[in-house]
Amino acid sequence: AFLAFKSLYARASDVFSKMFFETQLREQSASGKAIVDIPDISPEAFGQLHRWVYDADVAFTPDNAFGVLDAAKKYMIEDLEVCCRQWIAGQARTADG
């Protein structure tokens, strides 16, 4: 589970903006906070997307890079997608990659 401000996600992605502000997001917990289930992205990949939205450093690894790339593409976060592609390309050029 990730606690987040809808406005920060909306700033990062038109998809999140529409999800939170143009459609009726009615799922709520007893505390009145919206709960959004995103089942098609691994928690590790979403965690890195979450870090990006909050302007924190993203920690790409061989295990999460393609999941982060898929999440960035799905939610149309172009700058994260570019960053992820650059990391993957850099890894492909190294002896370890």
JSON list of N, CA and C in Angstrom, two decimals, residues 2-11 20-21 50 53-54:
[
{"chain": "A", "resi": 2, "resn": "PHE", "atom": "N", "xyz": [0.46, 2.23, -0.73]},
{"chain": "A", "resi": 2, "resn": "PHE", "atom": "CA", "xyz": [1.19, 3.48, -0.85]},
{"chain": "A", "resi": 2, "resn": "PHE", "atom": "C", "xyz": [0.24, 4.62, -0.49]},
{"chain": "A", "resi": 3, "resn": "LEU", "atom": "N", "xyz": [0.66, 5.48, 0.39]},
{"chain": "A", "resi": 3, "resn": "LEU", "atom": "CA", "xyz": [-0.11, 6.68, 0.69]},
{"chain": "A", "resi": 3, "resn": "LEU", "atom": "C", "xyz": [0.39, 7.78, -0.25]},
{"chain": "A", "resi": 4, "resn": "ALA", "atom": "N", "xyz": [-0.54, 8.50, -0.86]},
{"chain": "A", "resi": 4, "resn": "ALA", "atom": "CA", "xyz": [-0.13, 9.50, -1.84]},
{"chain": "A", "resi": 4, "resn": "ALA", "atom": "C", "xyz": [-1.17, 10.60, -1.97]},
{"chain": "A", "resi": 5, "resn": "PHE", "atom": "N", "xyz": [-0.72, 11.73, -2.47]},
{"chain": "A", "resi": 5, "resn": "PHE", "atom": "CA", "xyz": [-1.61, 12.83, -2.79]},
{"chain": "A", "resi": 5, "resn": "PHE", "atom": "C", "xyz": [-2.05, 12.71, -4.24]},
{"chain": "A", "resi": 6, "resn": "LYS", "atom": "N", "xyz": [-3.35, 12.73, -4.47]},
{"chain": "A", "resi": 6, "resn": "LYS", "atom": "CA", "xyz": [-3.87, 12.62, -5.83]},
{"chain": "A", "resi": 6, "resn": "LYS", "atom": "C", "xyz": [-3.32, 13.71, -6.73]},
{"chain": "A", "resi": 7, "resn": "SER", "atom": "N", "xyz": [-3.15, 14.90, -6.20]},
{"chain": "A", "resi": 7, "resn": "SER", "atom": "CA", "xyz": [-2.70, 16.02, -7.02]},
{"chain": "A", "resi": 7, "resn": "SER", "atom": "C", "xyz": [-1.29, 15.81, -7.57]},
{"chain": "A", "resi": 8, "resn": "LEU", "atom": "N", "xyz": [-0.43, 15.15, -6.80]},
{"chain": "A", "resi": 8, "resn": "LEU", "atom": "CA", "xyz": [0.92, 14.89, -7.29]},
{"chain": "A", "resi": 8, "resn": "LEU", "atom": "C", "xyz": [0.91, 13.88, -8.42]},
{"chain": "A", "resi": 9, "resn": "TYR", "atom": "N", "xyz": [0.08, 12.85, -8.28]},
{"chain": "A", "resi": 9, "resn": "TYR", "atom": "CA", "xyz": [-0.04, 11.87, -9.36]},
{"chain": "A", "resi": 9, "resn": "TYR", "atom": "C", "xyz": [-0.67, 12.51, -10.59]},
{"chain": "A", "resi": 10, "resn": "ALA", "atom": "N", "xyz": [-1.65, 13.37, -10.38]},
{"chain": "A", "resi": 10, "resn": "ALA", "atom": "CA", "xyz": [-2.31, 14.05, -11.51]},
{"chain": "A", "resi": 10, "resn": "ALA", "atom": "C", "xyz": [-1.34, 14.97, -12.23]},
{"chain": "A", "resi": 11, "resn": "ARG", "atom": "N", "xyz": [-0.44, 15.58, -11.49]},
{"chain": "A", "resi": 11, "resn": "ARG", "atom": "CA", "xyz": [0.58, 16.44, -12.11]},
{"chain": "A", "resi": 11, "resn": "ARG", "atom": "C", "xyz": [1.54, 15.62, -12.98]},
{"chain": "A", "resi": 20, "resn": "PHE", "atom": "N", "xyz": [-8.53, 10.36, -11.26]},
{"chain": "A", "resi": 20, "resn": "PHE", "atom": "CA", "xyz": [-8.86, 10.96, -9.97]},
{"chain": "A", "resi": 20, "resn": "PHE", "atom": "C", "xyz": [-9.86, 12.10, -10.05]},
{"chain": "A", "resi": 21, "resn": "PHE", "atom": "N", "xyz": [-9.85, 12.86, -11.14]},
{"chain": "A", "resi": 21, "resn": "PHE", "atom": "CA", "xyz": [-10.63, 14.09, -11.15]},
{"chain": "A", "resi": 21, "resn": "PHE", "atom": "C", "xyz": [-11.73, 14.16, -12.21]},
{"chain": "A", "resi": 50, "resn": "HIS", "atom": "N", "xyz": [6.09, 5.56, -7.85]},
{"chain": "A", "resi": 50, "resn": "HIS", "atom": "CA", "xyz": [5.73, 6.42, -6.72]},
{"chain": "A", "resi": 50, "resn": "HIS", "atom": "C", "xyz": [6.89, 7.33, -6.35]},
{"chain": "A", "resi": 53, "resn": "VAL", "atom": "N", "xyz": [7.13, 10.11, -8.96]},
{"chain": "A", "resi": 53, "resn": "VAL", "atom": "CA", "xyz": [6.08, 11.11, -8.77]},
{"chain": "A", "resi": 53, "resn": "VAL", "atom": "C", "xyz": [6.44, 12.08, -7.65]},
{"chain": "A", "resi": 54, "resn": "TYR", "atom": "N", "xyz": [7.08, 11.57, -6.62]},
{"chain": "A", "resi": 54, "resn": "TYR", "atom": "CA", "xyz": [7.47, 12.39, -5.48]},
{"chain": "A", "resi": 54, "resn": "TYR", "atom": "C", "xyz": [8.88, 12.98, -5.63]}
]
